[in-house]
Every structure is written in structure tokens, then in C-alpha cells.
Amino acid sequence: MTVQELPGAGASHRATPPPAWRPRTEAAPLLPDPEPYRVLGTEAAAGLDPELMRRYYAELVRGRRYNAQATALTRQGRLAVYPSTVGQEAAEIAAALVLEEQDWLFPSYRDTLAAVARGLDPVQALTLLRGDWHTGYDPREHRIAPLCTPLATQLPHAVGLAHAARLRGDEVVALAMIGDGGTSEGDFHEALNFAAVWQAPVVFLVQNNGFAISVPLAKQTAAPTLAHKAVGYGMPGRLVDGNDVAALHEVLTEAVQRARAGGGPTLIEAVTYRMEAHTNADDATRYRSDAEVEAWKAHDPVQLLENELTARGILDEQGIQEARDAAEAMAATLREGMNADPVLDPMDLFAHVYAEQTGRLREQADQLRAELEAEDDA
Amino acid sequence: MSTVTRPGVKPATMAQALTRAMRDAMAEDPTVHVMGEDVGALGGVFRITDGLVKEFGEDRVTDTPLAEAGILGAAVGMAMYGLRPVVEMQFDAFAYPAFEQLISHVAKMRNRTRGAMPLPITIRVPYGGGIGGVEHHCDSSEAYYTATPGLHVVTPATVEDAYGLLRASIASDDPVVFLEPKRLYWSKAQWSPEAPAAVPGIGKALVRRTGTSATLITYGPSVPVCLEAAEAAREEGWDLEVVDLRSLVPFDEETVVASVRRTGRAVVVHEAAGFGGPGAEIAARVAERCFHHLEAPVLRVTGFDIPYPPPMLEKHHLPGVDRILDAVARLQWEN
Ligand SMILES: Cc1ncc(C[n+]2csc(CCOP(=O)(O)OP(=O)(O)O)c2C)c(N)n1
């Protein structure tokens, strides 16, 4: 075929327009507000529900005490390690309290407190870190997935579970928690994409506490905010003050309700700060200044709520004292529980690898049993 | 092997038997869901899920986004909620992005939760070479799976086993990596889809051919090769037994050990690289348990320890009849 013979060639040539195209989703409604949403210290605080806020206050005080007690247990060698959530209690607790009984929580390794706020026994919540069993509780009983150590990998589980529940006609929402660093992992991307494509009833809560161990957010992402990442997947992104428990409650509740009503997933970034080191094994002075920590101290989640509630006459000295007493009692029980030496059966090593033990494992179990008997005889 | 005629027996391919296994499992149990890349309208790139979406709908036969970790991770969550996902990985080498989910979660969830949360997931992986595939389409990845406690690893070599083992895998309360020898997809046998043979169960090896001179221990795509080698060996005066493992984890030591004790000689044959391959484990176990019955060291015939070669060279890499016969010849026959 010569050039002249090409269809459309010659004087009559006109370029055809590309076939009709339009974006799949409108971007603007998905975009997060430029400022983290706040309630405490603003006009909006006038509408607070006193009952709910007193409950939140008691949980925050208890959460702070829990963190202190768990950290003390690492110093006594009772816990191998504890990733503290001092400064992040508001997000931890709101994540647990916005869920209904049939909903599921998918916590990361840092979110012991969220699990406890959801009703998990404080001692059971710490067995992973004590080192007797990976998961010291039955996930189905509390609808709390195992605390997840590999970063972001629990997010696709949350999507799958929420999707399965919806296929079965159950009104179940899954709330998955993750840190700012974890948002760089591939599983974060795959989970958000799946959730949006499937319109799965999932809420993703990112606690942006400033650092992934020592690495600041600026070295983790070039996105305007982590909440902006939502737009690329076609779900709403929400930015919220992670130390403002009233704001968290509102934003999380709205996302949970939308998910339950079939409106699909939401990505929420809670802007907060990790007041203590990554874990007791970390030296935070190597990567951040005292001045930065001090600035965040002035925005403490427990104090913020206490100030608001006392100023509004929702909370008095007696209420504060009651919350503290309840927290002390919890700490005493936790101490006691953790100081009791766990009774472990080494034969359990072979108990839960497969539904039916393989011949290989039976052989190895026999070997260990013989070693234990020999030890006893000696 | 059996020539007994059964009603409805007709030629069927391994691919058809696999499809039938999923279809029957889905019809019997509404919690069985099939998911993966292109498994819906297309029926999978190998057409193994052909027709399932028409019969069971998109809620149960789901074209997922293209993301292997996402697919397997979502399957974990679905299994946590009581479903039985059957996941298709498009090709052996494209299952690797999902390894984090597989190893950290699929294999460990039962153990991490102290038995409270078993994950009945079947992961179907078309594997192995011999089809002239371009790179990343021909890996024998079984060693990665067998090295991971908490997973079952099975691989059929016949049409009948393809059906039976896949049914057993879907019914298993533990995760099963179901390796499909892709070059056997179109192999045919007389088979009755109306009255499929009994499900063999996971963890049972089978003596495919009895013999007295030596045992060839093999699985998946190498089974037909070994059977061919055994036929050829008759001309050399050797009467070879062929054991098809069918299941790598659990490993049916008893069947293997009994065979080698009978014959006194053994060669392990597989396509995967030899170093650290399943054959190393099997040879070690045979040596441990059959030492006094062995007339010769246990030998291995495997793929070379190289990344899977380009199609025009694969015939030099794959263990074939001649290489197997050479190994048998090296089994120190006294003359
Ligand atoms: C896949 C993976 N890579 C690395 C680690 C080691 N690690 C544990 S916590 C952590 C930092 C996580 O930071 P972030 O997601 O911001 O959560 P935060 O600890 O601040 O709550 C790292 C790198 C891990 N647990 N998993």
C-alpha cells in the first residue's frame, strides 16, 4: 500500500478524535480537608455528648496507665518488648469504641491498647510480647485479628473479611490500623485498591505518629498527606487531629456508618505523635529533638479532653478521681497477671501446626517427649 | 492402568478434571469461592476455571485486581470469616509477590492463634517447564513451599489424581499449595466425571509401577517421564518400580521406604534444581531409614542448579529418560 492509498490520506485528511473518555470517579469529594479536623477547643465542642465523653475520658486515663504499666513490665524483664502508645491513646481508643460488637478490628503490633479498649483481657493482650504464645486470645471471640507484626500485611485480611461478610449478608465492618511507615508497603496499596474495587466495608486508620522507628514521614512519602493517597484508589481521604478524641470519634463513626451502609472504604489519617521511643530498645534522642517532643506535650490527648470537659462542667474533680482509681485497679490486675509465671507445655509446640499431625511432627514430638523425660529423670 | 470399564468413562484431560473438581466442590459447598486473575469470563489463562463464573456468578468466581499479595491476603480474611477460597496464581513465578502473605500468614495463622483460626485456603499454582514458555513461566517452585511449615504441598500426575487431590485440598482445613504440572494439563486418560474415583487424601504416595531392580521416586510432571524410563529400562534388563509421591508435605515415608527396602536401590527424580530441592530431603530420609537395605547410594536426577533456561535450551535442562537411565546404570550393579 502506498502512502496515497492510506485511508484518510490526502487533502480530505482529518484527524479523528479519541473515543469518549471520562474519569471513573470525581476527585474533589474524595480529597481530604487541608487541615486536620478538630472538635476540642472549637465551637463544635458545644455539641459534645457528655455521657460519651466521660466514657472516653475514663478510657483515655486507663489507656495512659496501661502504657505506663506495660513499659514498667519491660524494665522488670516481664515483657520482652512493648511499643508504647503514650500520646496516641485517643486514636487507639476511638478505633475500638466506634465499632459494634459484630465488627472486626485488625490491629498492628503497636495497637495492644485498641484491643484492650475493645474488651480484650489486658493480660491476654500482652502474651505476644511476653513470649508465651503468639496470640494469647481467640480472635473470633473478640473479633480482633491477631496483632500483626509484619507491616501492612493485615490490611488485605481486613478487606477479605469485610468482603466475605458482605457476601454473606452480614452488616460487618472491618477497621484496620497501620502506622505511617507501613503505608509505604505494597500490601497497603493492594489492600486499598481491593477495598475500593470491591466496595468492601473497611475503614483504614493510619496513625501518623511522625516516625517509622527513626525515619520521619518526609523520607517515607512525597504525598501531600497520607490521606491524599485515598483519591488514587477512588475512596474518600480524611485528615483528623489524632489527639482529639471527639474529632476522631466523629470522623471514624461517619466512615464506619458509610461502610456499613454499603458506601465502601475510607482512608483516615490521624495526625498524632509518638511521645516515647519506638520500643524500649530504641534511642529516640538520635533522631528527634526535645523541643519537638515538648511542643507535642502541650497537645496531649488526655489533657485536651480533660480541659474541655472540666471547662464545660461535664467532668469534675470527683469524675477525674474515679477515672484514676479505675485505672489504678486495672494496673494492679495487670501487674499481678503478668507477674504470675505462665505455665507452658513444651508439647504444645506440635499442637497447632496442622489439623492432623503429620508423621514427621509425631516423630519430632516423640523426640522432645523423650528429652523431657530424660531431663525429669536427671 | 486399570482397564476396568466404568459407566461414563471417556477421554478427559487433566485440565477438565481440575475444572470439574472445582465445580463439584462449589456445587456441594456454598462457602467455596474461586478467585484470581482472569478466572471469570476468560476461564483463566489455562482455562481451568472455564465456565465456573457462568454457573456460580461473580460473587463466587471473582476476577480480582492484578495483585498476588492482595489476592492471597484477601483470601486470608475471607477464610477468617468462614469461606473456603480457592486461589489461582497465574503462573509459578508470579506467585512470588504473594510469598509474604503465604509464609507469614497463610502458613502460620493456625499456629499463631493456637488452633482457633485455621485457614482452609487452596492455592493453585501452574508450575514447571516443558511447554516452551518464556522466562518466568516455567519455574519449579516446590522447594519454597515444602520448606515452609504449616503448608501442605501436593501435585497430581494423572487425570484421576488431579480431580481427587483437588477435591481433597479444597476439603482440607489447612492451607494447601496445589501445584499443577502445566505440561500435563492436556494429557488425557479414560476418566469418568460422573463417577470419579475415590479421593486419595493428602499425604498418600502411590506405586505407579511395580518392579524389583530399583525405585524411581518422583512426582508431578516427572511421573510420566519416569514411567517411560521404566519401560525403556526393560531392554537393559532392569525392572524399575515407580513411586508417585502425589504429596510432598506430608511426605509418605512409609510407601517410599517400603519400596526401597524391596528394591534396595533408589533414584529421586524432579525438575526443580537439585541443591536444596525436595530430592535432597527425600534422599536423606531414604538413607536414614533404608541404610541396611541399600545396595547403592541414593542418587538424584534433577534440573540443573540454574534459573529456568530459555525455551530452546530447556530440553537440556529437564531430566529426561536418558538421564534417568544413566543414573540407574550408576547404581553399582555387580556384574
Ligand atoms: C515488613 C516489615 N518490615 C520491617 C519491619 C520492622 N519494623 C517494625 S516497626 C517498624 C516501623 C513502623 O513504623 P510505622 O508504620 O510508622 O508504625 P509505628 O511503629 O510508628 O506505629 C519497622 C520498620 C516489620 N515489622 N515489618
XYZ file of C-alpha atoms in Angstrom, chain A residues 136-291:
156
model
C -2.998 -15.129 73.589
C -6.662 -14.917 72.670
C -9.221 -16.429 70.354
C -9.667 -13.850 67.581
C -13.249 -14.944 66.911
C -14.312 -14.427 70.498
C -13.483 -10.721 70.481
C -13.460 -10.185 66.729
C -9.917 -8.891 66.998
C -7.469 -10.299 64.459
C -4.070 -11.293 65.833
C -1.853 -8.269 66.499
C 0.128 -8.151 63.282
C 3.904 -7.774 63.236
C 4.802 -7.782 59.507
C 3.859 -4.270 58.419
C 0.627 -3.690 56.479
C 0.006 -7.380 55.882
C -3.170 -7.407 57.982
C -4.829 -4.850 55.714
C -5.705 -7.286 52.910
C -7.080 -9.619 55.580
C -9.420 -6.884 56.760
C -10.571 -6.367 53.183
C -11.146 -10.083 52.639
C -13.058 -10.484 55.868
C -15.257 -7.469 55.239
C -15.888 -8.648 51.691
C -16.802 -12.148 52.903
C -19.179 -10.732 55.494
C -20.913 -8.635 52.874
C -21.229 -11.625 50.533
C -22.944 -13.433 53.385
C -25.274 -10.536 54.009
C -23.858 -9.623 57.423
C -23.519 -5.968 58.391
C -19.924 -6.242 59.499
C -17.306 -3.518 59.220
C -13.567 -4.155 59.476
C -11.341 -1.430 60.879
C -7.654 -1.855 60.085
C -4.918 0.081 61.855
C -1.491 0.924 60.494
C 1.379 3.325 61.123
C 2.664 5.996 58.762
C 5.714 3.954 57.745
C 3.568 0.961 56.898
C 1.774 2.950 54.205
C 4.870 2.552 52.016
C 4.453 -1.227 51.905
C 2.968 -2.909 48.850
C 0.252 -4.589 50.910
C -1.111 -1.164 51.870
C -1.568 -0.341 48.212
C -3.058 -3.702 47.307
C -5.471 -3.628 50.223
C -6.750 -0.129 49.468
C -7.142 -0.947 45.815
C -9.032 -4.176 46.523
C -11.258 -2.461 49.060
C -12.199 0.302 46.662
C -12.772 -2.005 43.676
C -14.860 -4.370 45.806
C -16.506 -1.514 47.733
C -15.669 -3.522 50.832
C -16.876 -2.184 54.208
C -13.440 -1.328 55.554
C -12.038 1.656 57.399
C -8.286 2.168 57.171
C -6.906 4.153 60.075
C -3.359 5.433 59.701
C -1.814 6.721 62.882
C 0.749 9.151 61.597
C 2.899 9.401 64.700
C 5.752 11.124 62.874
C 8.237 8.276 62.627
C 8.779 4.734 61.453
C 11.305 3.735 64.119
C 13.744 6.569 63.315
C 12.655 7.596 59.826
C 10.493 10.727 59.598
C 7.445 10.895 57.354
C 9.244 13.178 54.867
C 11.546 10.267 53.981
C 8.608 7.910 53.715
C 6.406 9.688 51.209
C 6.181 12.708 48.954
C 2.375 12.745 49.061
C 0.803 15.994 50.353
C -0.693 13.989 53.225
C -1.236 10.275 53.703
C -4.968 10.913 53.463
C -4.428 12.142 49.902
C -3.439 8.626 48.902
C -7.110 7.688 49.094
C -8.003 9.665 45.988
C -5.843 7.493 43.770
C -7.876 4.479 44.796
C -11.246 6.153 44.492
C -12.141 6.353 48.158
C -12.540 9.370 50.444
C -9.488 10.503 52.399
C -9.983 12.155 55.778
C -7.482 14.074 57.844
C -8.128 14.298 61.569
C -6.353 15.560 64.662
C -5.237 12.261 66.156
C -5.053 13.698 69.677
C -8.602 14.982 69.620
C -10.758 12.066 70.680
C -14.026 13.867 69.898
C -12.914 14.595 66.340
C -11.685 11.032 65.906
C -14.986 9.697 67.152
C -16.904 11.757 64.650
C -14.728 11.006 61.638
C -14.402 7.304 62.424
C -18.110 6.915 63.148
C -19.001 8.529 59.859
C -16.631 6.204 57.985
C -17.937 3.129 59.809
C -21.512 4.115 59.060
C -20.791 4.722 55.409
C -19.072 1.336 55.164
C -21.984 -0.383 56.899
C -24.469 1.281 54.570
C -22.613 -0.037 51.515
C -20.729 3.173 50.752
C -17.328 1.491 50.614
C -13.992 2.120 52.298
C -12.420 5.268 53.748
C -8.810 6.131 54.446
C -8.308 8.193 57.587
C -5.042 9.787 58.602
C -4.865 10.655 62.276
C -2.093 13.178 62.842
C -0.528 12.396 66.192
C 2.864 11.945 67.816
C 4.717 9.101 69.443
C 5.842 10.557 72.783
C 8.091 7.677 73.768
C 10.670 5.671 71.878
C 9.607 3.187 69.177
C 10.059 0.467 71.784
C 12.226 0.161 74.851
C 15.036 -0.996 72.516
C 15.173 2.325 70.653
C 17.081 5.560 71.407
C 14.801 8.371 70.248
C 17.329 11.124 71.034
C 19.266 10.076 67.937
C 16.617 11.276 65.536
C 14.451 13.907 67.174
C 14.785 16.982 69.375
C 13.460 17.608 72.874
C 11.838 20.786 71.573
